[in-house]
Short mmCIF file of C-alpha atoms in Angstrom, two decimals:
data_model
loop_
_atom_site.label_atom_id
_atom_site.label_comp_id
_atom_site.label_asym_id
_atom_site.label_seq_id
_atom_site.Cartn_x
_atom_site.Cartn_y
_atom_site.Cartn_z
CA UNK E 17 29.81 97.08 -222.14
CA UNK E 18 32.94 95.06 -222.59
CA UNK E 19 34.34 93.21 -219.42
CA UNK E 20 38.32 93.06 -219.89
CA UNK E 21 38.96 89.23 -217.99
CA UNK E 22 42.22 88.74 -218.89
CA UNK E 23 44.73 90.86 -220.44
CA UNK E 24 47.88 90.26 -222.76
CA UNK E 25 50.48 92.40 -225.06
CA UNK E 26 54.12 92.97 -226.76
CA UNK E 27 55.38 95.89 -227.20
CA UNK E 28 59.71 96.84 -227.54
CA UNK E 29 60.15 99.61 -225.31
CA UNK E 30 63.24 101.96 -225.70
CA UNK E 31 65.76 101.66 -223.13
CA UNK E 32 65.67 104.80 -221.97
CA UNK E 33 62.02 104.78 -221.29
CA UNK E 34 59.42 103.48 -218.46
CA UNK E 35 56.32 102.41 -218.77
CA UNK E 36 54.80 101.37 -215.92
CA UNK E 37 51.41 100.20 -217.15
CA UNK E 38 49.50 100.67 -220.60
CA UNK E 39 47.28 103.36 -220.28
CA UNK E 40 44.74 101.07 -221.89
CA UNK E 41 44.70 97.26 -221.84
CA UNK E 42 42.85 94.68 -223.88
CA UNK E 43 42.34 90.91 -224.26
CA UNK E 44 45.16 89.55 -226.34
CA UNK E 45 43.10 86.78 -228.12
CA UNK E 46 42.17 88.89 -230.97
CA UNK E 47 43.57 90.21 -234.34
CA UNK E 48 45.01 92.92 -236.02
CA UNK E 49 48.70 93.90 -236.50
CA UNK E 50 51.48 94.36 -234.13
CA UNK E 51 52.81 98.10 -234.70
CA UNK E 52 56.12 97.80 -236.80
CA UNK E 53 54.84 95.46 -239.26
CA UNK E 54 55.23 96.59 -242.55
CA UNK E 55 52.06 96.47 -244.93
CA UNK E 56 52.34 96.51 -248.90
CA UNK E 57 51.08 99.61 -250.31
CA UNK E 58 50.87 101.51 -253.74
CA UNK E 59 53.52 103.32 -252.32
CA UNK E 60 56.06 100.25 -250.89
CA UNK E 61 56.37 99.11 -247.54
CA UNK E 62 54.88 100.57 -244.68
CA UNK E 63 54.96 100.34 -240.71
CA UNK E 64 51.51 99.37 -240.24
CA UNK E 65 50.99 102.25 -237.78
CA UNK E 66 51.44 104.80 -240.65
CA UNK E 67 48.73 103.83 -242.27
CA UNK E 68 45.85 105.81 -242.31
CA UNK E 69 42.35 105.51 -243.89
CA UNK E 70 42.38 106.90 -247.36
CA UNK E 71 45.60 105.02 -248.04
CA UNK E 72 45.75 102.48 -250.55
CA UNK E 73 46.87 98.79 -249.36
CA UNK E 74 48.04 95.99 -252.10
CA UNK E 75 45.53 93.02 -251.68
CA UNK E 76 45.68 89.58 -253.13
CA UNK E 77 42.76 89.63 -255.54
CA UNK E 78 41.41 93.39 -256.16
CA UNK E 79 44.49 95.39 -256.87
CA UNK E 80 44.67 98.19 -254.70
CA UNK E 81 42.20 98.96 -252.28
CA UNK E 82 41.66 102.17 -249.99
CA UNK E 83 41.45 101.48 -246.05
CA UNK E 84 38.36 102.41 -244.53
CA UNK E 85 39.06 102.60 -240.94
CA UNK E 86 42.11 102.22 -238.96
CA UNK E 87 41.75 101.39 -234.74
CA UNK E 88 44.76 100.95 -232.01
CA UNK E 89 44.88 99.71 -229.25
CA UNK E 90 47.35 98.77 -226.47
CA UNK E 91 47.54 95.13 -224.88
CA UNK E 92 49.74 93.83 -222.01
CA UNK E 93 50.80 90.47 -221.45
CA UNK E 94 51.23 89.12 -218.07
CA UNK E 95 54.27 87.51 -217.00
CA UNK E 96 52.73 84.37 -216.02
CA UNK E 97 50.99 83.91 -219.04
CA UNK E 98 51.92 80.37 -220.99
CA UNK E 99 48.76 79.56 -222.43
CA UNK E 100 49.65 79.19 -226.36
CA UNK E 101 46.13 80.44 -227.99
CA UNK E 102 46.42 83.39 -225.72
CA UNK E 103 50.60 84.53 -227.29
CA UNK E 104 51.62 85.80 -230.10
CA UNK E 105 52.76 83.96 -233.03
CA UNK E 106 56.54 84.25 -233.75
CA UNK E 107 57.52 84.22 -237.13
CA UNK E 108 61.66 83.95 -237.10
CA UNK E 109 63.71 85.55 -240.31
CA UNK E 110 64.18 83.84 -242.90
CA UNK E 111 61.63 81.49 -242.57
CA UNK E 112 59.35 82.66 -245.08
CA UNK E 113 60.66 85.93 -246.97
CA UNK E 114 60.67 87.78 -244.09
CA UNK E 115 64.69 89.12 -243.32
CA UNK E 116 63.55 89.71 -239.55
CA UNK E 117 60.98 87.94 -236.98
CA UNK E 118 57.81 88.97 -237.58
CA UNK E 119 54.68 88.59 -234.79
CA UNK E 120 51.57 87.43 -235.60
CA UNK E 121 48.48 88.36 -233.28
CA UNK E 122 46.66 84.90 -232.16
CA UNK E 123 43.87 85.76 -233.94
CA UNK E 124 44.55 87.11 -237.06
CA UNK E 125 43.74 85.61 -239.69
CA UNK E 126 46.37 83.86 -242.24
CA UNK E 127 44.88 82.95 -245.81
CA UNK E 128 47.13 79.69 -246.80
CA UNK E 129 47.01 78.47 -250.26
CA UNK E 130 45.31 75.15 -250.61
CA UNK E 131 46.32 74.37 -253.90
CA UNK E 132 49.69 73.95 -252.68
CA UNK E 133 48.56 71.32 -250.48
CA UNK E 134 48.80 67.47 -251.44
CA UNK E 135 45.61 66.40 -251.81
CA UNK E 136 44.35 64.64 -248.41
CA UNK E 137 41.48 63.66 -246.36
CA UNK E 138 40.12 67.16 -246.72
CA UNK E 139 38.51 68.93 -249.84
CA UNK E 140 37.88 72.85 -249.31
CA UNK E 141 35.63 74.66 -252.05
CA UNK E 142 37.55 77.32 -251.58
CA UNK E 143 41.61 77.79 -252.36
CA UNK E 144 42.67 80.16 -250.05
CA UNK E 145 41.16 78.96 -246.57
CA UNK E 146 41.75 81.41 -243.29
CA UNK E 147 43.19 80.27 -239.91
CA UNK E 148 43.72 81.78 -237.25
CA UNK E 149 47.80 82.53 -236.35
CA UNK E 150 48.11 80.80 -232.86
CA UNK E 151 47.06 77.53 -235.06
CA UNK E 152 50.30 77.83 -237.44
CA UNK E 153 52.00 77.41 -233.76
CA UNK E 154 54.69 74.66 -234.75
CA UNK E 155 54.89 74.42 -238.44
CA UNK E 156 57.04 75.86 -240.48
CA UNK E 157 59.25 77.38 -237.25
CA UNK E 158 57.04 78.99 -235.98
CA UNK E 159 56.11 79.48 -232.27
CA UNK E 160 54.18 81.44 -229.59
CA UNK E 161 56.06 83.44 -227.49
CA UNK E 162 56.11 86.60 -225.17
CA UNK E 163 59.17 89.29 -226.19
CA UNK E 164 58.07 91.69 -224.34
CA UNK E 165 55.28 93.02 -221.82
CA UNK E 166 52.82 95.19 -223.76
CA UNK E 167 52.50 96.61 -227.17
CA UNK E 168 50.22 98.54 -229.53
CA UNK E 169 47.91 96.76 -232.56
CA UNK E 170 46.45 98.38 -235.44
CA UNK E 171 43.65 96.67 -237.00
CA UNK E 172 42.69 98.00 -240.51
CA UNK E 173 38.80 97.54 -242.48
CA UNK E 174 38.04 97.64 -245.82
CA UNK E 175 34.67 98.53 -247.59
CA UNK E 176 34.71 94.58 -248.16
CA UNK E 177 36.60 91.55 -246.70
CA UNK E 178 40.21 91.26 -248.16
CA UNK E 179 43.35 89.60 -247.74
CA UNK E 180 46.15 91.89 -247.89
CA UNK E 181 50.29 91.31 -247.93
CA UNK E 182 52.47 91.91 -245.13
CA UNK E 183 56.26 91.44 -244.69
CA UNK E 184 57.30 87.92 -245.17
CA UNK E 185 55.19 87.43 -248.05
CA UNK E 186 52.51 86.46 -245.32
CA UNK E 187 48.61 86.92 -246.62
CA UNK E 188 46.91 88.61 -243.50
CA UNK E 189 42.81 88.68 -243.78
CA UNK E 190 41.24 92.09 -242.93
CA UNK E 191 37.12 92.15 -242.48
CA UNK E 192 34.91 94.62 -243.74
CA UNK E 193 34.85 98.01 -242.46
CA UNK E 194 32.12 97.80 -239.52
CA UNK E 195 30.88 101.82 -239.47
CA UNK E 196 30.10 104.05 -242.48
CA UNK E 197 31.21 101.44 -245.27
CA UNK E 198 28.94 100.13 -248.02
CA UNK E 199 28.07 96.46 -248.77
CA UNK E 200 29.59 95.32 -252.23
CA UNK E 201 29.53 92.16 -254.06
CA UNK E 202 32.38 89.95 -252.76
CA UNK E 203 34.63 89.18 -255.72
CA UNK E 204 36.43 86.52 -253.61
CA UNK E 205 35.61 84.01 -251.70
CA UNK E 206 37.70 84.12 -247.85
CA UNK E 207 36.16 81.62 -245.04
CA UNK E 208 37.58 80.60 -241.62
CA UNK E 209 37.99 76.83 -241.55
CA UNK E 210 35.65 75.17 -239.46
CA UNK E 211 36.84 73.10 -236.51
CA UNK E 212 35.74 69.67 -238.12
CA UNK E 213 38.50 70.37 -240.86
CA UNK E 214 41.09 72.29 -239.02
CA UNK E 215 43.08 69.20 -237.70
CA UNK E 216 42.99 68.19 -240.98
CA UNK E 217 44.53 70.98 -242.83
CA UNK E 218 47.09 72.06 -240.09
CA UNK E 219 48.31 68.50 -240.62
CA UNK E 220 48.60 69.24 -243.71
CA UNK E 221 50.25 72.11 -243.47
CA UNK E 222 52.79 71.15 -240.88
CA UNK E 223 53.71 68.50 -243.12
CA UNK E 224 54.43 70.77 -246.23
CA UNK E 225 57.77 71.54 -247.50
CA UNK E 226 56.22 74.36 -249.31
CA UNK E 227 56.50 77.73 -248.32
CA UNK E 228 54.11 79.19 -250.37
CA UNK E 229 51.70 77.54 -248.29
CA UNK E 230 52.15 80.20 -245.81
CA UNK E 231 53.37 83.25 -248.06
CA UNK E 232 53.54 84.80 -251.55
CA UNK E 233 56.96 85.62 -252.89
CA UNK E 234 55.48 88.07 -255.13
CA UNK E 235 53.84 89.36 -252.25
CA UNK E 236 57.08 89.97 -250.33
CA UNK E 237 58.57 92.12 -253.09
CA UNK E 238 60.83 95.19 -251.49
CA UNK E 239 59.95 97.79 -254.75
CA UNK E 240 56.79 100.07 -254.29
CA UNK E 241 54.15 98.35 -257.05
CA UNK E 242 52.55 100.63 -259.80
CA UNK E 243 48.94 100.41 -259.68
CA UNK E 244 49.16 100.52 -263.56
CA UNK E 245 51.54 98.11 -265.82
CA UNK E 246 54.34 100.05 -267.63
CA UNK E 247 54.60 99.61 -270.94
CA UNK E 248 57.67 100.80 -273.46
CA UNK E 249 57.27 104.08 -275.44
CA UNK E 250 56.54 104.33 -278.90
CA UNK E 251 58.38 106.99 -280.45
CA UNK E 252 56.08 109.67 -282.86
CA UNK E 253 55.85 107.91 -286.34
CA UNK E 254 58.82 109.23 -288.58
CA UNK E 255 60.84 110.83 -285.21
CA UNK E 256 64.01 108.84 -284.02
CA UNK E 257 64.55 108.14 -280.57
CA UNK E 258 67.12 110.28 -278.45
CA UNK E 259 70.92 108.90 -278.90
CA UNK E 260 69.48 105.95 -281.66
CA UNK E 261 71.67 105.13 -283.84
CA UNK E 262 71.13 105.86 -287.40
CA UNK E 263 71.81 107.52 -290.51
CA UNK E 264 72.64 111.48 -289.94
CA UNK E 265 70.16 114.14 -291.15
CA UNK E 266 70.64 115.33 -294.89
CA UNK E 267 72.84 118.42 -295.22
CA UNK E 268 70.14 121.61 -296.80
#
């Protein structure tokens, strides 16, 4: 069994309500998404605690893909708590393509795109390497932080690892499905940096003046996205289309 050592959390509570203590409370240091974060499905935006499994989530290189499995749970934060790996990532509006702050779980992982990187002291294989959140602390704006003392996280699975968009733009990584899922071929390639080349790379990062780095403008469009491409109507061979201008019929 799980030992709980230390506990931390977020959550906005409505004014008119009291909460005295989480019913449930888990170590902070993890992943997943903060409820109110909106995911990019086949359907638009979505608050990331509407999701359920079946539904199908826009990912960054297999189209669509249907979630597997969806868990909550509650975290709490306690007030003395200061310790940056163990808070929340803030991201603040406008500093990606996100109109409002967005929170970041300090370990979920964030696929950045290395080709937008100057080429350095470090050479990845792959070009979209994983970090964790609580290492983006500092670049770009972005900072660890408390707003308030608990708060509920969804974590989603797929049948294979993906990355998937969230608001901002921001490409979150999402594992396999751990129960009931099958094991496919991966058809992309997502690794967590090691430590040896983290420095590295964060440097890098911090030092970019490119966004898409961090996020995906494509990614952060408002307009649900057709699973298929639409293409323009031919009309019947020899049949006009409605209101085209044109020659009128032949009196008979």
């Amino acid at each position: 069994m799980l030992k709980v050592q230390s506990v931390l959390g977020y959550s906005v509570v409505p004014g008119n309500e009291r909460h005295d203590s989480p019913p449930v409370s888990l170590n902070a240091r993890r992943g997943g998404f903060i409820h109110g974060t909106k995911v990019a499905t086949d359907r638009g935006w979505k608050p990331v605690e509407r999701l359920q499994a079946g539904d199908l989530v826009r990912t960054l290189d297999n189209g669509f893909r249907e979630v597997c499995r969806v868990s909550t749970d509650r975290i709490s934060v306690p007030a003395n708590e200061n310790r940056t790996e163990n808070l929340p990532v803030r991201v603040p509006s406008n500093t990606l393509y996100n109109g409002r702050s967005v929170w970041l779980m300090p370990e979920q992982g964030v696929a950045l795109d290395n080709t937008k990187l100057s080429r350095g002291p470090i050479t990845l294989p792959i070009s979209m390497p994983v970090v964790p959140a609580r290492l983006l602390n500092g670049t770009f704006r972005l900072t660890s932080g408390t707003p308030a003392s608990f708060f509920d996280v969804c974590s989603l699975f797929f049948e294979q690892d993906e990355v998937i968009y969230i608001e901002g733009g921001l490409r979150a990584y999402c594992p396999a499905g751990r129960f009931g899922t099958r094991n496919l071929p991966q058809t992309a390639s997502y690794e967590l940096v090691d430590a040896e080349q983290t420095a590295d790379l964060i440097n890098l990062v911090a030092h970019s003046r490119d966004i898409a780095v961090l996020a995906n403008s494509l990614g952060a469009l408002p307009a649900p996205i057709m699973q298929n491409p639409i293409f323009p109507a031919r009309p019947v061979r020899g049949a006009r289309r409605p209101g085209r201008p044109g020659r009128p019929a032949p009196l008979i």
